[in-house]
XYZ file of C-alpha atoms in Angstrom:
621
model
C -25.018 -11.718 -2.275
C -22.628 -8.925 -3.199
C -20.992 -6.300 -1.004
C -19.672 -2.990 -2.250
C -16.036 -2.080 -1.544
C -15.644 1.680 -1.268
C -12.721 4.097 -1.402
C -11.629 4.555 2.235
C -10.593 7.829 3.842
C -6.817 8.055 3.358
C -6.189 11.211 5.368
C -7.913 14.250 6.812
C -7.503 16.383 3.708
C -7.641 13.605 1.109
C -10.955 13.541 -0.768
C -10.126 11.200 -3.639
C -7.684 8.562 -4.803
C -6.449 7.150 -8.096
C -6.620 3.412 -8.746
C -3.074 2.477 -9.761
C -3.277 -1.317 -9.875
C -5.751 -4.100 -9.156
C -4.112 -6.901 -7.177
C -7.054 -9.260 -7.754
C -8.879 -10.037 -11.004
C -12.592 -10.681 -11.466
C -13.383 -14.236 -10.406
C -10.502 -14.541 -7.937
C -11.097 -15.359 -4.289
C -10.029 -12.912 -1.590
C -9.821 -13.054 2.195
C -10.622 -10.351 4.743
C -7.750 -7.826 5.014
C -6.009 -9.275 1.939
C -4.758 -6.470 -0.376
C -7.303 -5.865 -3.152
C -5.870 -2.884 -5.064
C -3.288 -0.120 -4.937
C -4.388 3.497 -4.672
C -2.368 6.679 -5.138
C -3.152 10.112 -3.700
C -1.173 13.344 -3.752
C 1.735 11.897 -1.783
C 0.560 8.531 -0.480
C 0.689 5.266 -2.400
C -0.980 2.469 -0.449
C -2.716 -0.881 -0.695
C -6.439 -1.152 0.068
C -7.346 -4.358 1.942
C -10.646 -6.109 1.318
C -13.206 -5.682 4.120
C -14.924 -8.900 3.013
C -14.055 -12.459 2.136
C -15.454 -13.956 -1.054
C -15.072 -13.707 -4.813
C -14.307 -10.484 -6.710
C -17.412 -10.275 -8.896
C -16.989 -6.903 -10.574
C -14.457 -4.067 -10.785
C -16.221 -0.689 -10.844
C -13.155 1.550 -11.272
C -10.479 0.942 -13.879
C -6.797 1.590 -13.330
C -5.977 5.331 -13.452
C -9.600 6.189 -12.567
C -10.008 8.867 -9.878
C -12.569 7.828 -7.241
C -14.013 10.028 -4.496
C -13.727 8.871 -0.880
C -16.798 6.696 -0.302
C -17.162 5.914 -4.003
C -17.645 2.312 -5.119
C -14.567 0.378 -6.241
C -15.745 -3.210 -6.628
C -18.294 -5.854 -5.686
C -17.318 -8.887 -3.619
C -19.779 -11.731 -3.213
C -20.146 -15.487 -3.040
C -19.275 -16.028 -6.690
C -22.849 -16.148 -7.981
C -22.081 -13.192 -10.248
C -24.370 -10.669 -8.611
C -23.175 -7.099 -9.131
C -25.484 -5.484 -6.619
C -26.068 -6.153 -2.976
C -29.737 -5.282 -3.537
C -30.331 -8.194 -5.934
C -29.920 -10.928 -3.351
C -31.812 -9.884 -0.252
C -33.399 -13.286 0.363
C -31.526 -15.706 -1.943
C -28.292 -16.321 0.001
C -29.546 -17.142 3.485
C -26.949 -19.800 4.418
C -23.809 -17.829 5.307
C -24.037 -14.184 4.223
C -26.174 -11.445 5.731
C -28.128 -8.720 3.985
C -26.629 -5.240 4.040
C -29.538 -3.521 2.271
C -31.837 -2.744 5.195
C -30.128 0.552 5.938
C -33.417 2.178 6.931
C -33.457 0.357 10.269
C -30.098 1.091 11.888
C -31.211 3.846 14.211
C -34.093 1.902 15.883
C -31.811 -1.126 16.120
C -29.086 0.892 17.753
C -31.595 2.409 20.146
C -32.820 -1.040 21.182
C -29.236 -2.208 21.662
C -28.377 0.840 23.762
C -31.410 0.333 25.978
C -30.672 -3.351 26.365
C -27.032 -2.675 27.200
C -27.985 -0.016 29.771
C -30.499 -2.321 31.417
C -27.978 -5.149 31.430
C -25.291 -2.968 32.988
C -27.688 -1.767 35.669
C -28.793 -5.302 36.437
C -25.228 -6.573 36.737
C -24.331 -3.802 39.174
C -27.090 -4.748 41.625
C -28.707 -8.145 41.103
C -28.005 -9.561 37.650
C -30.693 -12.209 37.850
C -33.388 -10.132 39.498
C -34.514 -7.725 36.740
C -34.068 -9.373 33.352
C -35.632 -7.709 30.292
C -39.078 -8.997 29.543
C -38.413 -9.882 25.914
C -38.540 -13.635 26.549
C -39.932 -15.988 29.077
C -36.834 -16.351 31.219
C -38.867 -16.319 34.441
C -36.700 -13.501 35.822
C -33.733 -15.801 36.414
C -31.187 -14.158 34.074
C -30.290 -11.258 31.826
C -30.839 -11.659 28.115
C -27.864 -10.821 25.900
C -29.071 -9.419 22.579
C -27.421 -9.019 19.184
C -25.707 -5.605 19.266
C -25.708 -3.076 16.432
C -22.490 -3.783 14.521
C -22.685 -0.984 11.981
C -24.988 1.593 10.450
C -26.327 -0.661 7.700
C -25.996 -3.992 9.512
C -29.351 -5.372 10.636
C -28.430 -8.959 11.493
C -25.509 -11.214 12.284
C -24.647 -14.905 12.107
C -23.420 -16.745 15.193
C -20.147 -18.376 14.123
C -18.883 -19.737 17.439
C -19.837 -19.755 21.106
C -16.860 -18.899 23.292
C -18.711 -19.743 26.506
C -20.747 -22.907 27.008
C -23.839 -23.234 29.180
C -22.734 -23.438 32.803
C -19.530 -21.456 32.357
C -18.799 -18.200 34.132
C -18.422 -14.993 32.137
C -17.231 -11.565 33.241
C -18.224 -8.092 32.073
C -16.607 -7.330 28.678
C -15.347 -10.902 28.336
C -16.003 -12.312 24.832
C -19.127 -14.459 24.854
C -19.470 -15.454 21.193
C -18.203 -14.689 17.723
C -20.516 -13.109 15.170
C -20.115 -12.686 11.420
C -21.852 -10.035 9.294
C -21.416 -8.878 5.730
C -19.213 -6.092 7.086
C -17.109 -7.616 9.847
C -16.261 -10.712 11.890
C -16.101 -9.807 15.555
C -16.435 -10.991 19.122
C -19.457 -9.958 21.173
C -18.536 -9.224 24.814
C -20.906 -9.926 27.657
C -22.448 -6.746 29.145
C -23.036 -8.538 32.471
C -21.167 -10.925 34.742
C -22.564 -14.279 35.745
C -23.079 -17.827 34.531
C -24.256 -18.649 31.014
C -27.673 -20.209 31.607
C -28.767 -20.773 28.010
C -27.803 -20.277 24.386
C -30.788 -18.777 22.578
C -29.195 -19.032 19.130
C -27.259 -21.897 17.587
C -24.014 -21.618 15.658
C -24.615 -20.635 12.001
C -27.991 -19.154 12.966
C -28.771 -15.623 11.741
C -30.111 -13.278 14.420
C -31.635 -9.818 13.953
C -30.096 -6.853 15.792
C -31.776 -6.605 19.192
C -32.894 -10.240 19.265
C -31.752 -12.483 22.157
C -28.549 -14.505 21.890
C -28.092 -15.934 25.376
C -29.169 -15.654 28.990
C -26.654 -14.906 31.732
C -27.634 -15.172 35.392
C -26.250 -15.581 38.875
C -27.014 -19.270 39.345
C -26.435 -22.565 37.578
C -28.803 -23.380 34.691
C -31.846 -25.473 35.490
C -33.855 -27.894 33.391
C -36.596 -25.284 33.020
C -34.026 -22.929 31.527
C -33.187 -25.480 28.882
C -36.813 -26.159 28.152
C -37.694 -22.500 27.738
C -35.124 -21.967 25.002
C -36.763 -24.235 22.430
C -38.164 -21.523 20.115
C -38.154 -23.861 17.119
C -34.375 -24.040 16.826
C -33.601 -27.234 18.677
C -31.509 -25.328 21.243
C -33.121 -27.138 24.174
C -31.411 -30.400 23.327
C -27.997 -28.832 22.762
C -28.247 -26.808 25.982
C -29.230 -29.865 27.979
C -26.430 -31.940 26.471
C -23.920 -29.200 27.098
C -25.012 -29.025 30.740
C -24.500 -32.736 31.313
C -21.344 -33.281 29.215
C -20.103 -29.904 28.014
C -16.811 -31.153 26.601
C -18.016 -34.218 24.728
C -19.673 -32.618 21.694
C -16.684 -30.515 20.644
C -14.422 -33.518 21.247
C -16.124 -35.506 18.482
C -15.097 -33.242 15.589
C -11.594 -31.811 16.140
C -8.482 -32.800 14.232
C -6.800 -36.037 15.242
C -3.883 -34.372 16.960
C -6.230 -32.655 19.430
C -8.138 -35.769 20.510
C -5.953 -36.622 23.538
C -6.148 -33.066 24.795
C -9.946 -33.063 24.535
C -10.222 -36.174 26.697
C -8.187 -34.512 29.400
C -10.261 -31.362 29.168
C -13.678 -32.919 29.595
C -13.350 -33.539 33.317
C -12.436 -30.023 34.496
C -14.979 -28.526 32.128
C -17.707 -30.725 33.632
C -17.018 -29.445 37.129
C -16.639 -25.815 36.132
C -19.928 -24.544 37.672
C -19.087 -26.077 41.068
C -15.620 -24.601 41.062
C -17.006 -21.177 40.225
C -19.434 -21.281 43.144
C -16.818 -22.271 45.693
C -13.746 -20.398 44.495
C -14.313 -18.425 41.294
C -11.077 -16.460 41.437
C -8.898 -19.513 41.879
C -10.615 -21.601 39.229
C -10.763 -18.997 36.484
C -7.453 -19.641 34.734
C -7.885 -23.399 34.915
C -11.419 -23.498 33.601
C -11.035 -20.991 30.798
C -8.056 -22.641 29.243
C -9.683 -26.052 28.576
C -12.996 -24.500 27.677
C -11.620 -22.208 25.010
C -9.521 -25.006 23.500
C -12.515 -27.301 23.372
C -14.744 -24.713 21.765
C -12.156 -23.592 19.245
C -10.873 -26.989 18.230
C -12.875 -27.166 15.026
C -11.486 -23.901 13.742
C -8.003 -24.244 15.225
C -6.252 -25.146 11.952
C -7.603 -22.072 10.199
C -6.674 -19.867 13.127
C -3.164 -21.240 13.198
C -2.716 -20.420 9.514
C -3.739 -16.802 9.890
C -2.540 -15.890 13.358
C 0.669 -14.348 12.027
C -1.204 -11.953 9.759
C -3.934 -10.927 12.218
C -2.072 -11.076 15.532
C -1.786 -7.283 15.616
C -5.588 -6.838 15.647
C -6.640 -6.743 19.288
C -9.319 -4.796 21.115
C -8.459 -1.941 23.483
C -9.664 -4.095 26.384
C -7.176 -6.829 25.495
C -4.364 -4.321 24.954
C -5.018 -2.776 28.364
C -5.127 -6.176 30.042
C -1.862 -7.210 28.359
C -0.236 -3.980 29.473
C -1.429 -4.446 33.056
C -0.290 -8.070 33.154
C 3.024 -7.368 31.424
C 2.246 -9.779 28.578
C 3.980 -9.329 25.206
C 1.191 -9.663 22.612
C 3.653 -10.711 19.910
C 4.308 -13.907 21.865
C 0.615 -14.776 22.323
C -1.196 -17.086 19.899
C -4.770 -15.911 19.363
C -7.721 -18.295 19.440
C -10.347 -15.856 18.160
C -11.655 -15.308 14.656
C -8.763 -15.344 12.189
C -6.278 -15.831 14.998
C -7.251 -12.694 16.915
C -5.949 -12.440 20.459
C -8.727 -12.611 23.050
C -8.875 -11.777 26.731
C -8.590 -15.460 27.669
C -5.371 -15.764 25.660
C -3.753 -12.956 27.642
C -5.024 -14.355 30.969
C -3.655 -17.795 30.096
C -0.300 -16.344 29.032
C -0.017 -14.379 32.272
C -0.994 -17.429 34.345
C 1.498 -19.706 32.596
C 4.302 -17.205 33.025
C 3.709 -16.566 36.727
C 2.667 -20.035 37.904
C 5.513 -22.197 36.589
C 8.523 -20.282 35.330
C 10.811 -23.304 35.558
C 8.332 -25.607 33.871
C 7.493 -23.142 31.120
C 11.146 -22.653 30.288
C 11.657 -26.343 29.636
C 9.281 -26.654 26.647
C 10.664 -23.458 25.148
C 14.185 -24.756 25.408
C 13.394 -28.216 24.138
C 10.665 -27.232 21.710
C 12.304 -25.792 18.623
C 15.411 -23.682 19.106
C 18.822 -25.193 19.661
C 21.599 -23.277 21.425
C 23.374 -20.816 19.149
C 26.390 -22.352 17.464
C 29.047 -20.034 16.079
C 30.257 -21.099 12.654
C 33.632 -19.694 11.595
C 34.367 -19.839 7.838
C 37.428 -21.833 6.890
C 39.149 -18.771 5.411
C 38.697 -16.855 8.676
C 39.812 -19.801 10.794
C 43.082 -20.034 8.868
C 43.932 -16.391 9.589
C 43.310 -16.465 13.345
C 46.584 -16.181 15.259
C 48.771 -15.715 12.162
C 50.920 -12.930 10.661
C 51.338 -12.324 6.940
C 52.853 -9.777 4.593
C 50.323 -7.392 3.039
C 49.652 -7.987 -0.630
C 50.734 -5.425 -3.195
C 47.113 -4.330 -3.727
C 46.529 -3.931 0.023
C 49.681 -1.831 0.344
C 48.491 0.414 -2.489
C 45.003 0.777 -0.991
C 46.415 1.614 2.452
C 48.804 4.197 1.047
C 46.229 5.926 -1.151
C 43.544 6.072 1.557
C 45.936 7.695 4.018
C 47.255 10.104 1.395
C 43.711 11.054 0.417
C 42.920 12.204 3.937
C 46.235 14.053 4.179
C 46.043 16.030 0.929
C 42.379 17.100 0.970
C 39.847 18.606 3.370
C 37.147 15.950 3.452
C 33.732 16.093 5.060
C 30.465 14.297 4.408
C 26.937 15.547 3.755
C 23.909 13.221 3.706
C 20.460 13.478 2.117
C 17.461 11.191 2.439
C 15.779 10.233 -0.840
C 12.332 8.752 -1.499
C 12.972 5.955 -4.008
C 9.361 4.721 -4.178
C 8.810 5.637 -7.828
C 12.120 4.097 -8.891
C 11.334 0.926 -6.928
C 7.976 0.588 -8.672
C 9.483 1.311 -12.085
C 12.192 -1.300 -11.592
C 9.730 -3.888 -10.303
C 7.457 -3.402 -13.293
C 10.239 -3.603 -15.904
C 13.054 -5.782 -14.549
C 11.967 -8.943 -16.397
C 11.509 -7.172 -19.728
C 14.802 -5.318 -19.197
C 16.779 -8.502 -18.606
C 15.077 -10.209 -21.529
C 16.039 -7.407 -23.926
C 19.427 -6.256 -22.623
C 20.743 -9.436 -21.024
C 21.626 -7.814 -17.683
C 19.765 -7.517 -14.394
C 18.171 -4.165 -13.675
C 19.630 -3.095 -10.319
C 19.349 0.270 -8.570
C 22.977 1.233 -9.249
C 22.354 2.393 -12.870
C 19.574 4.703 -11.607
C 21.982 6.256 -9.102
C 24.664 6.461 -11.792
C 22.342 8.200 -14.241
C 21.258 10.778 -11.659
C 24.901 11.404 -10.683
C 26.294 11.984 -14.194
C 23.421 14.356 -14.981
C 24.089 16.287 -11.751
C 27.820 16.479 -12.559
C 26.959 18.319 -15.778
C 24.932 20.868 -13.793
C 27.490 21.312 -10.984
C 30.983 21.610 -12.576
C 32.795 22.150 -9.256
C 32.067 18.566 -8.214
C 33.350 17.286 -11.582
C 36.687 19.085 -11.417
C 40.289 18.872 -10.220
C 42.187 21.318 -7.993
C 45.998 21.542 -8.262
C 47.436 22.892 -5.013
C 50.881 23.586 -6.492
C 49.737 25.578 -9.524
C 46.588 26.886 -7.794
C 44.585 26.003 -10.905
C 41.144 24.402 -11.237
C 40.365 22.144 -14.192
C 36.676 21.605 -15.066
C 36.071 18.428 -17.067
C 33.829 18.257 -20.126
C 33.232 14.544 -19.633
C 31.943 12.302 -16.875
C 34.177 9.294 -16.254
C 32.273 7.406 -13.558
C 34.327 5.200 -11.216
C 32.535 2.286 -9.513
C 33.993 0.769 -6.312
C 34.084 -3.041 -6.616
C 34.644 -5.472 -3.738
C 36.960 -8.311 -4.806
C 38.716 -11.146 -2.923
C 41.969 -9.212 -3.428
C 40.598 -5.949 -2.020
C 38.774 -2.811 -3.137
C 39.306 -1.823 -6.777
C 37.729 1.083 -8.653
C 37.259 0.536 -12.402
C 36.156 3.482 -14.523
C 33.305 3.759 -17.050
C 34.500 6.306 -19.598
C 32.008 8.900 -20.899
C 29.261 7.627 -18.584
C 27.406 10.899 -19.132
C 26.558 9.749 -22.658
C 24.969 6.471 -21.528
C 21.358 5.589 -20.786
C 20.376 3.370 -17.859
C 20.563 0.403 -20.205
C 24.088 1.406 -21.231
C 25.169 2.044 -17.651
C 23.773 -1.308 -16.535
C 25.746 -3.191 -19.189
C 28.923 -1.214 -18.471
C 28.690 -1.715 -14.705
C 28.155 -5.467 -15.141
C 31.083 -5.651 -17.557
C 33.719 -3.791 -15.525
C 32.615 -5.363 -12.222
C 32.797 -8.874 -13.671
C 36.211 -8.343 -15.236
C 37.525 -6.701 -12.061
C 36.446 -9.617 -9.862
C 37.968 -12.102 -12.322
C 41.258 -10.167 -12.540
C 40.729 -9.393 -16.227
C 40.453 -5.610 -15.944
C 43.189 -3.595 -17.704
C 45.378 -1.164 -15.666
C 44.285 1.893 -17.680
C 40.650 1.079 -16.778
C 41.450 1.646 -13.092
C 42.381 5.311 -13.512
C 41.035 8.500 -15.052
C 37.772 8.723 -13.117
C 36.254 12.134 -12.369
C 33.756 10.986 -9.704
C 33.158 7.744 -7.769
C 30.107 5.812 -6.560
C 30.456 3.198 -3.805
C 27.483 0.900 -3.247
C 27.549 0.526 0.539
C 23.960 -0.758 0.465
C 25.147 -4.058 -1.013
C 26.154 -5.151 2.502
C 23.059 -3.679 4.173
C 24.639 -0.402 5.367
C 22.389 2.648 5.691
C 25.198 5.160 5.135
C 28.952 5.616 5.459
C 31.578 8.371 5.265
C 33.527 7.240 2.183
C 37.055 8.477 1.426
C 37.670 10.403 -1.805
C 39.527 8.647 -4.617
C 42.189 11.284 -5.383
C 42.412 13.585 -7.270
C 38.617 13.609 -7.579
C 36.440 16.137 -5.749
C 33.817 13.735 -4.418
C 32.498 10.244 -3.821
C 28.842 9.248 -3.311
C 27.723 6.329 -1.170
C 24.424 4.583 -1.949
C 22.859 3.023 1.149
C 20.415 0.163 1.318
C 16.822 0.999 0.400
C 14.540 0.580 3.416
C 10.739 0.600 3.451
C 9.505 2.658 6.402
C 6.885 5.232 7.448
C 7.652 8.908 6.911
C 5.742 12.185 7.109
C 4.798 13.518 3.675
C 3.076 16.711 2.582
C 0.056 16.749 0.323
C -0.483 19.344 -2.404
C -2.614 21.462 -0.089
C 0.165 21.561 2.509
C -1.325 19.049 4.921
C 0.817 16.355 6.504
C 0.192 12.620 6.506
C 2.119 9.426 7.181
C 2.993 7.094 4.299
C 5.062 3.950 3.793
C 7.883 4.806 1.380
C 11.085 3.242 0.032
C 13.844 5.420 1.496
C 17.620 5.600 1.006
C 20.463 7.673 2.457
C 23.011 9.172 0.040
C 26.224 10.342 1.789
C 28.502 12.594 -0.274
C 32.121 13.070 0.810
C 33.598 16.131 -0.910
C 36.856 18.097 -0.922
C 36.222 21.352 0.883
C 39.309 22.877 -0.761
C 37.159 23.475 -3.836
C 33.607 22.390 -3.043
C 31.785 24.346 -0.338
C 28.988 22.910 1.768
C 26.365 24.805 -0.234
C 27.813 23.431 -3.481
C 27.632 19.908 -2.084
C 24.073 20.510 -0.894
C 22.901 21.751 -4.282
C 24.559 18.787 -5.995
C 22.798 16.343 -3.651
C 19.439 18.092 -4.050
C 19.724 17.747 -7.831
C 20.304 13.999 -7.465
C 17.477 13.726 -4.928
C 14.968 15.516 -7.162
C 15.875 13.364 -10.179
C 15.474 10.096 -8.264
C 12.248 11.095 -6.516
C 10.729 12.158 -9.826
C 11.458 8.662 -11.130
C 11.107 9.589 -14.799
C 13.511 7.005 -16.242
C 11.233 5.073 -18.611
C 12.944 6.274 -21.789
C 16.391 5.453 -20.375
C 15.406 1.789 -20.018
C 15.266 1.533 -23.836
C 12.569 -1.136 -23.831
């Protein structure tokens, strides 16, 4: 059957979104929470994950289409080609559940609420004394029913039992895993006690409000097993599980888990007795083997996805982890898709507190070796030696000191949203290199914005002579680029950079940088600049306070671009949080000529140009 993917709510004041790019094509498979498409709103560009696993059968909104919140975007199904969830109500009964019976959610939810209230009341007094009368349980346990899992969800499929017959379960402890056409989730037990019977097998579809299991205060009896027949063959599986609860799961797991299963069968067999005599003491020991045994068949899949889904935990588990002092990032989940369950946190807390010395040994001998410092040969040769500074180093040292002595330098920093530039570069870098023969880096974008701003702010593109008290405003933009070489920092100049496009700047930057590093740059190409850019982001720096290359009036540092959440404003003035590509641009300027307001206006011009991201024509593709 097919499920409709709808435009989610992307903020309190956001009512619609524009489809910018489909990340999956029709016919491709997709997993739950895997990015399906990119959507743009007033200020937020984000990826929309798929709420379902299956095959993308139909795209209902083309790229650049505007879709209201709640509007249909696509159909995801089992690959049969159905475009509507209504066309396959009865056909696909093996794995997927119908989502069409939306007329029944309220009665179903009412039944679930009543059942949950009765169960909670029973567990507070005598859990086995007043069971609901929906099945012939002879008053020996409380029936656990399929809860309402959504407004339009009327049934669910049992994917895995997390507690076997005879095992103890606590209130809110996960009892089983259920899959619907909307969500895969764990169903917690509303009562505490011992699982007396499974009333639904794995892979069986159960209506909302129908019984799933019976939980009571005593061990299961043979009559309990016999009363659960109901045409599903559950009596045999319940009886087998009571006699040898660990043997059935041990037949199917991967080869590497076979030895562990053999060791687990014995404690699992005695679990009911241990619970009766000392439930608190036996809990950590019994849960650990039981959950491994039950989850062995799906362990490989969980291991593959645990990294992606580890952050998805219920509030109950988060609270337990906080109380126990357990770091969730260090816990491997055994639930659906690698989700972290209550048992995982309990086991992690028990392992940490019970045997600190023993637990440290596997960690030390498992994977990581002690850190070994590696010193490069060049650095090793210099340690403990003295040498005469090279001619270039002497020149650099002299000019840097003189620069600080002859000018009043201070630095102003702005933060720039580079998201549009990042997307533009990503979309065109292959075509750019194919046509122009040079890699499309971010430096030409910064260079283009700078030379345009220099034309609008003449004070920054000028020279001030202290002796004559005269100011010279240049009618050209000779852009100097700081280049790191084995011999030291050199600053070649791109003449008339203001006349170049991004394509021209990219070629020129590659040319002068390559010739500078290979000692082929000419002396006259290292002078005459009117403004300098230093790419401090090439070594991962966020920002710096660069020193002016005299007699220029300023130098701009370009930090590393970092993807992080920021607060953005929508067109209607509301605020929301978005993930953006951000960069810091520090400008050091000579306060003898350039005032702080001048520097600020210059930076704001650069910021606006970069955030607008309108550089398509300058790529010359």
